[in-house]
Coordinates of C-alpha atoms and ligand atoms in Angstrom, one line a residue:
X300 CA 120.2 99.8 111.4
X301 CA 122.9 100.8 109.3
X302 CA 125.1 99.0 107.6
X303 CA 129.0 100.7 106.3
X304 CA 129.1 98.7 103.2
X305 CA 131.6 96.7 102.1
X306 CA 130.9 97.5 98.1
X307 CA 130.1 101.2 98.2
X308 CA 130.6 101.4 94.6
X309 CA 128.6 98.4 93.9
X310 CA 125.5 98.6 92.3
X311 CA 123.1 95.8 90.2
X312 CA 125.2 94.1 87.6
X313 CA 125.0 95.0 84.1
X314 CA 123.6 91.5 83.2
X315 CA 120.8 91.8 85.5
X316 CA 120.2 95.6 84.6
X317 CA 119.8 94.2 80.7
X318 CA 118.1 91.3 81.3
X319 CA 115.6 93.0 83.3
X320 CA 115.1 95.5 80.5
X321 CA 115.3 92.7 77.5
X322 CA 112.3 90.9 79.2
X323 CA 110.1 94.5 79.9
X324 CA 110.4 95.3 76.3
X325 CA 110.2 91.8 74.8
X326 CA 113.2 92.2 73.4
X327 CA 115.7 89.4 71.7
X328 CA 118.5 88.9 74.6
X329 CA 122.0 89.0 73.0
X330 CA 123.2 90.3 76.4
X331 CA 123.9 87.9 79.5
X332 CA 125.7 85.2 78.4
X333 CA 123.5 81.7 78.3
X334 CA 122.4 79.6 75.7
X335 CA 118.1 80.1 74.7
X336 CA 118.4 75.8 73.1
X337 CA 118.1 73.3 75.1
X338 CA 121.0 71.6 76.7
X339 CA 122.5 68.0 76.0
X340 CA 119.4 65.1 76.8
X341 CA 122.1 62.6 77.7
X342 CA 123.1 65.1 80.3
X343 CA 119.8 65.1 81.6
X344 CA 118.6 61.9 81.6
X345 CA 121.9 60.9 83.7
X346 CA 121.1 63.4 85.9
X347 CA 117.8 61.8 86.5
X348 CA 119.4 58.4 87.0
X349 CA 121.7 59.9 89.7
X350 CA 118.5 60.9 91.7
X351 CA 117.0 57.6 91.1
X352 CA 119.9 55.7 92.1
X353 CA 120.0 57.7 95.2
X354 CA 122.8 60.4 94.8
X355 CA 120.3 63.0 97.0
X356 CA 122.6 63.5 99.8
X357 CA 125.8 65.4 100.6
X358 CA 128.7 64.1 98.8
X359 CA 131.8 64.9 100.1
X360 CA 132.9 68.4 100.6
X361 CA 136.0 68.2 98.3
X362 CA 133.1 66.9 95.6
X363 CA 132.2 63.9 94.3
X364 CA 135.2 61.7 93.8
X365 CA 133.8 60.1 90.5
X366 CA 134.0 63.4 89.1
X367 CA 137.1 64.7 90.1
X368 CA 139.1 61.4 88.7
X369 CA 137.2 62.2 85.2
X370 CA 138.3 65.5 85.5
X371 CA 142.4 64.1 86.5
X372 CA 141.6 62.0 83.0
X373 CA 140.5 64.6 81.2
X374 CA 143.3 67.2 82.1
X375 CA 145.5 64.4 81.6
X376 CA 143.8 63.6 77.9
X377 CA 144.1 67.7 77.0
X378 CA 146.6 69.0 78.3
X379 CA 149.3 65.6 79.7
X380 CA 150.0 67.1 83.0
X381 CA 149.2 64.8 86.6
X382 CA 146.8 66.1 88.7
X383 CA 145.6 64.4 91.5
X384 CA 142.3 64.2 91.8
X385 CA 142.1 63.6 96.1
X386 CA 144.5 66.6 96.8
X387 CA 144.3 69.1 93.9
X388 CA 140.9 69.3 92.7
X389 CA 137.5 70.9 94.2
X390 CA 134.0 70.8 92.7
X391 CA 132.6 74.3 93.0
X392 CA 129.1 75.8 93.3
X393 CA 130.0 77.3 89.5
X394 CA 133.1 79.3 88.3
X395 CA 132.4 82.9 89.6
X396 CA 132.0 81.0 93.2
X397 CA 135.5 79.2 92.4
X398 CA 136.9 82.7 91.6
X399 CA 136.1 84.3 94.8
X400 CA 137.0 81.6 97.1
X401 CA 140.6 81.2 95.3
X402 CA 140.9 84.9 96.2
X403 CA 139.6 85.0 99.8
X404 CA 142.1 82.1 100.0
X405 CA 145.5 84.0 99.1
X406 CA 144.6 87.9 99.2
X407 CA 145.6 89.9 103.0
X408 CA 144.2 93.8 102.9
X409 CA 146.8 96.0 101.0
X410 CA 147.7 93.3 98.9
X411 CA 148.1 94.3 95.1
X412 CA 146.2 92.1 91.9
X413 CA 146.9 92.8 88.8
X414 CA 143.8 92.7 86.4
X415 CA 143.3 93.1 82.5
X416 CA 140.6 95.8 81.3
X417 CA 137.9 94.8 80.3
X418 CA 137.4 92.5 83.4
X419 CA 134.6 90.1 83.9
X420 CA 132.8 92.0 86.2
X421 CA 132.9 90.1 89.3
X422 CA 137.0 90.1 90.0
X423 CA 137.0 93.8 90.9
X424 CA 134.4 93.8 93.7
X425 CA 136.0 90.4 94.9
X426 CA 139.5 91.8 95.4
X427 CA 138.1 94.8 97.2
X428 CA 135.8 93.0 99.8
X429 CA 139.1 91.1 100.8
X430 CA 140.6 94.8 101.4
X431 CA 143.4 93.6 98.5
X432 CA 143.9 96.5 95.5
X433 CA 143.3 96.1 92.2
X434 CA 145.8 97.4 89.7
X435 CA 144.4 98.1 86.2
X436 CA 145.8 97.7 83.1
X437 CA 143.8 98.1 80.1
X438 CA 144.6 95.9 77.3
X439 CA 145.6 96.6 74.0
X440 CA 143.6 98.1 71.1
X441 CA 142.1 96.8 68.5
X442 CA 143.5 92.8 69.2
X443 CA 143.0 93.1 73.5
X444 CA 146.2 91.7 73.7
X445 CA 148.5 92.3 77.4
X446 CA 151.2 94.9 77.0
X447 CA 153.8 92.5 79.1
X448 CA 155.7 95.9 79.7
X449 CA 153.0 97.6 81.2
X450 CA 153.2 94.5 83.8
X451 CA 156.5 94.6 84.2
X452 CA 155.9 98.4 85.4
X453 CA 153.3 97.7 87.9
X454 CA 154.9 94.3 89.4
X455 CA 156.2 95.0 92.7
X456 CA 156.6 93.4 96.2
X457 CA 152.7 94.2 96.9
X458 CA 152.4 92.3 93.9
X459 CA 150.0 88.8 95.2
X460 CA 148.5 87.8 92.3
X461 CA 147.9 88.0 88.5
X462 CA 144.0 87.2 87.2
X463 CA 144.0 85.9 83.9
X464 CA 140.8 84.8 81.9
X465 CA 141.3 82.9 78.4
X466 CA 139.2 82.7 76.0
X467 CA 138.5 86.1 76.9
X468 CA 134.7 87.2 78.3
X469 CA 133.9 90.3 76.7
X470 CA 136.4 90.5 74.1
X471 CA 137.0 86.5 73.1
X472 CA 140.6 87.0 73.0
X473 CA 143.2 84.1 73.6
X474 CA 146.7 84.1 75.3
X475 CA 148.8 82.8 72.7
X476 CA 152.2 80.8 73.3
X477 CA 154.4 84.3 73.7
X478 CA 151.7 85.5 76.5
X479 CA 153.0 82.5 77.9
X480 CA 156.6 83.0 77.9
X481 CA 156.3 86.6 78.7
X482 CA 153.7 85.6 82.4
X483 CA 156.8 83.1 83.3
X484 CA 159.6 85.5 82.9
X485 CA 157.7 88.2 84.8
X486 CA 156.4 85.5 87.8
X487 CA 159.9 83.8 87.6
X488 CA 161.6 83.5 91.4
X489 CA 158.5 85.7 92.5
X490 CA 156.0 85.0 95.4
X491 CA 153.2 86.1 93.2
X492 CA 150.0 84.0 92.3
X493 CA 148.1 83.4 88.9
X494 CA 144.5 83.1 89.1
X495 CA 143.3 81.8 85.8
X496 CA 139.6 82.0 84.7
X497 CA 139.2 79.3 82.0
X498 CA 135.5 78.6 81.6
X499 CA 135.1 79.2 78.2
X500 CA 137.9 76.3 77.9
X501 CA 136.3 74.5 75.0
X502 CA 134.7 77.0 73.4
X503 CA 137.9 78.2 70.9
X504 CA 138.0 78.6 67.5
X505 CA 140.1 78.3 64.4
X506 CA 141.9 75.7 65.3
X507 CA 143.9 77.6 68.2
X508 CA 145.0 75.6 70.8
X509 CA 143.7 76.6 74.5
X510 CA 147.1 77.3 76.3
X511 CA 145.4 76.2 79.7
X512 CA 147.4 76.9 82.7
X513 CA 147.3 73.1 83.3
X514 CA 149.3 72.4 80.5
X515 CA 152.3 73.9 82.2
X516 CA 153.0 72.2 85.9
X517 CA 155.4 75.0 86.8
X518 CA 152.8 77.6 86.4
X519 CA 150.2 75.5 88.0
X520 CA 152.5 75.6 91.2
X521 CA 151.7 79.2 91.5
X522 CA 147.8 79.3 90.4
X523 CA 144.1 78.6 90.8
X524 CA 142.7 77.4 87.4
X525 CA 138.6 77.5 87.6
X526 CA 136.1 76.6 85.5
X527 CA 132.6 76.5 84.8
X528 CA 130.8 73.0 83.4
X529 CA 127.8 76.0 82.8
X530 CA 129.1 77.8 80.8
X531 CA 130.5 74.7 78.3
X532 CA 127.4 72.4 78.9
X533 CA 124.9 74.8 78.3
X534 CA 123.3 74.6 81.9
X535 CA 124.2 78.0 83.3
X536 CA 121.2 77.5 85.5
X537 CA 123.1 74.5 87.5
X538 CA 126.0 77.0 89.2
X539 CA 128.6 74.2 88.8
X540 CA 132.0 74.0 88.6
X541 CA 135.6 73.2 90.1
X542 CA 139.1 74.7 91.1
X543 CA 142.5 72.9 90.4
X544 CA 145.8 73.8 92.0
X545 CA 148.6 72.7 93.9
X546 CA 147.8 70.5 96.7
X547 CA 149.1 73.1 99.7
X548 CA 147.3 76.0 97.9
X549 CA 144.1 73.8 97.5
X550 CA 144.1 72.8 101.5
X551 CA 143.4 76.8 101.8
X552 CA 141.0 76.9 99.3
X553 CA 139.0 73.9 101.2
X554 CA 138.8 75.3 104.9
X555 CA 137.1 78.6 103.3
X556 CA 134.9 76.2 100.9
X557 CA 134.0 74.0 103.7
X558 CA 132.3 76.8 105.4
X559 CA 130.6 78.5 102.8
X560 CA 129.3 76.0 101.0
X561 CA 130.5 72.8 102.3
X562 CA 129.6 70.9 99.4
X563 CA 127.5 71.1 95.7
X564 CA 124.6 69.9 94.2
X565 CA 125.1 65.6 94.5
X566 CA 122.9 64.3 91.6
X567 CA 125.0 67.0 88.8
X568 CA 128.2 66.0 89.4
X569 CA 127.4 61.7 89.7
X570 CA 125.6 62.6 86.1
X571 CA 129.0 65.3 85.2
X572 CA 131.3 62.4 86.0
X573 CA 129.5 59.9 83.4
X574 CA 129.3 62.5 80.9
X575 CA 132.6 63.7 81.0
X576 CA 134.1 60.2 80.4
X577 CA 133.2 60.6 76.8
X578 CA 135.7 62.6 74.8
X579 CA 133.1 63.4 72.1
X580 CA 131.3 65.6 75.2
X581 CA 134.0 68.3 75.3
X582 CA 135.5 67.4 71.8
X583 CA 133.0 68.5 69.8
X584 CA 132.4 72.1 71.4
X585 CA 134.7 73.9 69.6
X586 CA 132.5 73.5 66.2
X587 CA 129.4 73.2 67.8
X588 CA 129.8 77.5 68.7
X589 CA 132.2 78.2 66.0
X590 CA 129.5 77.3 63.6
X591 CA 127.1 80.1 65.7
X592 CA 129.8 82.6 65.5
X593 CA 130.2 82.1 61.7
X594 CA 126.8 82.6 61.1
X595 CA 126.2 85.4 63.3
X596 CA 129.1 86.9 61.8
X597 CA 128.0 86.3 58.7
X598 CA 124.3 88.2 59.1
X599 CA 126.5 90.9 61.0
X600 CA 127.4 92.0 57.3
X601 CA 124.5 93.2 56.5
X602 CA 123.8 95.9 59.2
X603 CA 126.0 98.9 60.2
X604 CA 127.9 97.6 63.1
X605 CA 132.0 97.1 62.7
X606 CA 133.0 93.5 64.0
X607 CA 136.0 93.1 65.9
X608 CA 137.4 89.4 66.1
X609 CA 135.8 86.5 68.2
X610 CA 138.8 83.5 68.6
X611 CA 136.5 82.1 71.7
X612 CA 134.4 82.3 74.5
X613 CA 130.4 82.8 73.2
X614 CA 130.5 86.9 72.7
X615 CA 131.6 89.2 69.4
X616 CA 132.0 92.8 70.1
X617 CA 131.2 95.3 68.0
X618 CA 131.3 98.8 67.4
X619 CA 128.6 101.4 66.8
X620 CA 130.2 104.4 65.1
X621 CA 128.9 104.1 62.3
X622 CA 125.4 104.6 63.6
X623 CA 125.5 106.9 66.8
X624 CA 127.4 109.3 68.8
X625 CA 125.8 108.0 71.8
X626 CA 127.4 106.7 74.8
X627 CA 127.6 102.4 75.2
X628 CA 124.9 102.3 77.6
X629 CA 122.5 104.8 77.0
X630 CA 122.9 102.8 73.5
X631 CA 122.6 99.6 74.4
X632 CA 119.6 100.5 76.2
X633 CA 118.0 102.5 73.1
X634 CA 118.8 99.0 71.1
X635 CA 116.6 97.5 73.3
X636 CA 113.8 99.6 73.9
X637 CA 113.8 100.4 70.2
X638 CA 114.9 98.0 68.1
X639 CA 113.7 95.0 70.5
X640 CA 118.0 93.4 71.0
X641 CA 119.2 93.4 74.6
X642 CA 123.2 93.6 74.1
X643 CA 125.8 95.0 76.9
X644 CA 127.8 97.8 76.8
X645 CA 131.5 97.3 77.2
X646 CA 132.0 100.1 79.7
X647 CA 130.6 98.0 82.1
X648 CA 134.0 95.9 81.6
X649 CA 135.9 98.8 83.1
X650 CA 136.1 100.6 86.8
X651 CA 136.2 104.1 85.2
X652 CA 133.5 103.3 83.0
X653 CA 135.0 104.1 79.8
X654 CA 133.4 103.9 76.6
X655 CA 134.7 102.6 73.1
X656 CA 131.3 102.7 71.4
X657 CA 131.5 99.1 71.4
X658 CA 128.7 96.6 72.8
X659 CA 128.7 92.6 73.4
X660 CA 126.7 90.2 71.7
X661 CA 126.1 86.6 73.0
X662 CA 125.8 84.1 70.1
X663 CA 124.8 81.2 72.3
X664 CA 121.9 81.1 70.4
X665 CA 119.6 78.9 68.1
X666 CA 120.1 80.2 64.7
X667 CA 116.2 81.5 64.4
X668 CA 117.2 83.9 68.0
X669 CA 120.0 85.4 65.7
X670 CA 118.2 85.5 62.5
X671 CA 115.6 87.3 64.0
X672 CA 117.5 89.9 65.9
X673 CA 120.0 90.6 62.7
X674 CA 116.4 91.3 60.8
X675 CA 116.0 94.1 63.5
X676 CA 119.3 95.2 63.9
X677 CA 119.3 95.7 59.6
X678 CA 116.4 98.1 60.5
X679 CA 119.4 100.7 62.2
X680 CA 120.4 103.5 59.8
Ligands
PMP860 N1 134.2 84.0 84.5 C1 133.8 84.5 83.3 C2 134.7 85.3 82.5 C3 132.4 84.3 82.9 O1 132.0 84.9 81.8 C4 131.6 83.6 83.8 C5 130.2 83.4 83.3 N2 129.2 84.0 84.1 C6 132.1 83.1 85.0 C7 133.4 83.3 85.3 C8 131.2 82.4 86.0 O2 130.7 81.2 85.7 P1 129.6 80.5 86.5 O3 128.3 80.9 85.9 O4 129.9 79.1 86.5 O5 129.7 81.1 87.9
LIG861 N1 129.0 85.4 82.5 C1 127.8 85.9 82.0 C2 128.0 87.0 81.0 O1 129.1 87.5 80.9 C3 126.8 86.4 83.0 C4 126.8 85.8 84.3 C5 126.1 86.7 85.2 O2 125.0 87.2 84.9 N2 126.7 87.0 86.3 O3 127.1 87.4 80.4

């Protein structure tokens, strides 16, 4: 039988390609992003209450109502902006999940969507299966900051949708109050949709403020804000996480949820809407990875690699030239056949592949994981 696919460019993501190769040659894995330490016991054990209480069947298919009023509180404690928790908020099987359904919601074939370079590697493929067009724009050297004029240029009545994804995964930059300004001007008395990718929310350094999308009702109007309680709970394994927007735009996004996955894991989010009633759970995040980045920073010094700056998410990049000529990958993989560090190579971040001799570490690690690859990354000369 053969099938035309519907990816033809598509092949076996760069996380699974390095994580693959990280566990054949035993090596320390800096690449895919999840945490090696354990997760939060309180989380756990509440968890285990919920399946002891009972909370082992369906919940409803907009998600557990528990959990979306502590979410409404908590976008209300953040970020002051009414949300209602019945019409505008879905619990999703995880944030890339959220991502695609948001998409297959708005997007009709030949529609245009603007995305930043380097993307998350998942928006590209989800815009083409919907037969939509992505419209590249590479972001600015060395800070990754959007060149607002380069939008301007490539807004036009194709234009459906913006994707935007702060703190940024791979570079961990931040939109900042004039990114702001300048994505209302340019959306401004326009039919065109944000899609913001916020699941390294908590995880922001420095001080700087997360300029969530939720903070600004207008905006929200227009978008699909989604998050991941994975990727800030350290329990990427549990594929959890939710969608807010309007209430019209989130009645779309339900009748494609409702038959793909109808509705997510019950025990999680009864356990998710407990935890999340403490401020203390979210509050404390910030520190809690800014003190890994400072000390993987820190070690960093001591080997040949150039560090370019981490404000959030959990990666650094950094840059090789100082070692080798070679290409990202063919690096990247040498690092981890040699040297025993899985990393990934930023051309993967980019649909024509191109190569900055830069690479990605994850520091969502115990401090022995980066001590111990830093040791073998000193070896490099
Ligand atoms: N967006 C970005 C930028 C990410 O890094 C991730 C993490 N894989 C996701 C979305 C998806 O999160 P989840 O694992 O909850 O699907
Ligand atoms: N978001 C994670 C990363 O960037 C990986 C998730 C995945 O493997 N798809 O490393």
């Amino acid at each position: 039988m053969h099938i035309r696919s519907k990816l033809p460019d598509v092949g076996t993501t760069i996380f699974t390609v390095m994580s693959a190769l990280a566990t054949e040659h035993h090596a320390i894995n800096l690449g895919q992003g999840f945490p090696d330490y354990q997760m939060d016991e309180e989380l756990i054990a509440l968890v285990n209450a919920a399946m002891k209480k009972g909370f082992n069947q369906y919940v409803p298919m907009q998600g557990y109502i528990g959990l979306r009023e502590a979410i409404a509180a908590k976008i209300q404690f953040l970020y002051k902006t009414d949300v209602n928790a019945q019409t505008q908020i879905t619990i999703t099987p995880g944030g890339t999940y959220a991502i695609y359904t948001a998409l297959t919601t708005v997007l009709q074939p030949g529609d245009e969507v603007i995305i930043f370079e380097p993307a998350y590697d998942s928006y590209i493929p989800n815009v083409e299966i919907n037969g939509a067009i992505p419209v590249l724009i590479g972001l600015r050297a060395p800070d990754y900051s959007i060149d607002w004029n380069e939008v301007r240029k490539k807004i036009n009545p194709r234009t459906k949708m913006i994707m935007l994804n702060s703190p940024n995964n791979p570079t961990g930059a931040v939109l900042r109050e004039h990114d702001i300004e300048q994505l209302r001007e340019m959306v401004d008395g326009t039919n065109i949709f944000i899609l913001s990718d916020e699941v390294y929310e908590h995880l922001i350094f420095d001080n700087i403020p997360h300029l969530s999308i939720l903070r600004y009702p207008d905006l929200l109007q227009r978008s699909f804000v989604c998050f991941s309680f994975g990727k800030v709970y350290h329990c990427t394994g549990w594929k959890l996480g939710y969608c807010v927007s309007s209430a019209e735009a989130m009645n779309e996004f339900r009748k494609v949820h409702q038959f793909n996955c109808f509705s997510c894991n019950s025990p999680a989010q009864v356990a998710l809407a407990e935890f999340l009633a403490r401020e203390e759970s979210y509050l404390s995040l910030a520190s809690f990875m800014q003190d890994k980045r400072d000390y993987f920073h820190q070690l960093m010094l001591q080997t040949k690699f150039t560090s370019l700056p981490s404000y959030g998410s959990y990666f650094q990049l950094y840059q090789y030239n100082n070692i080798s000529n070679e290409n990202d990958k063919e690096f990247a993989i040498r690092l981890t056949k040699e040297y025993g560090v899985a990393t990934i190579p930023v051309s993967a971040f980019y649909k024509s592949g191109m190569d900055s001799k830069t690479i990605r570490f994850c520091f969502a690690k115990k401090k022995e994981t980066l001590q111990s690859a830093v040791e073998r990354l000193m070896k490099i000369r």
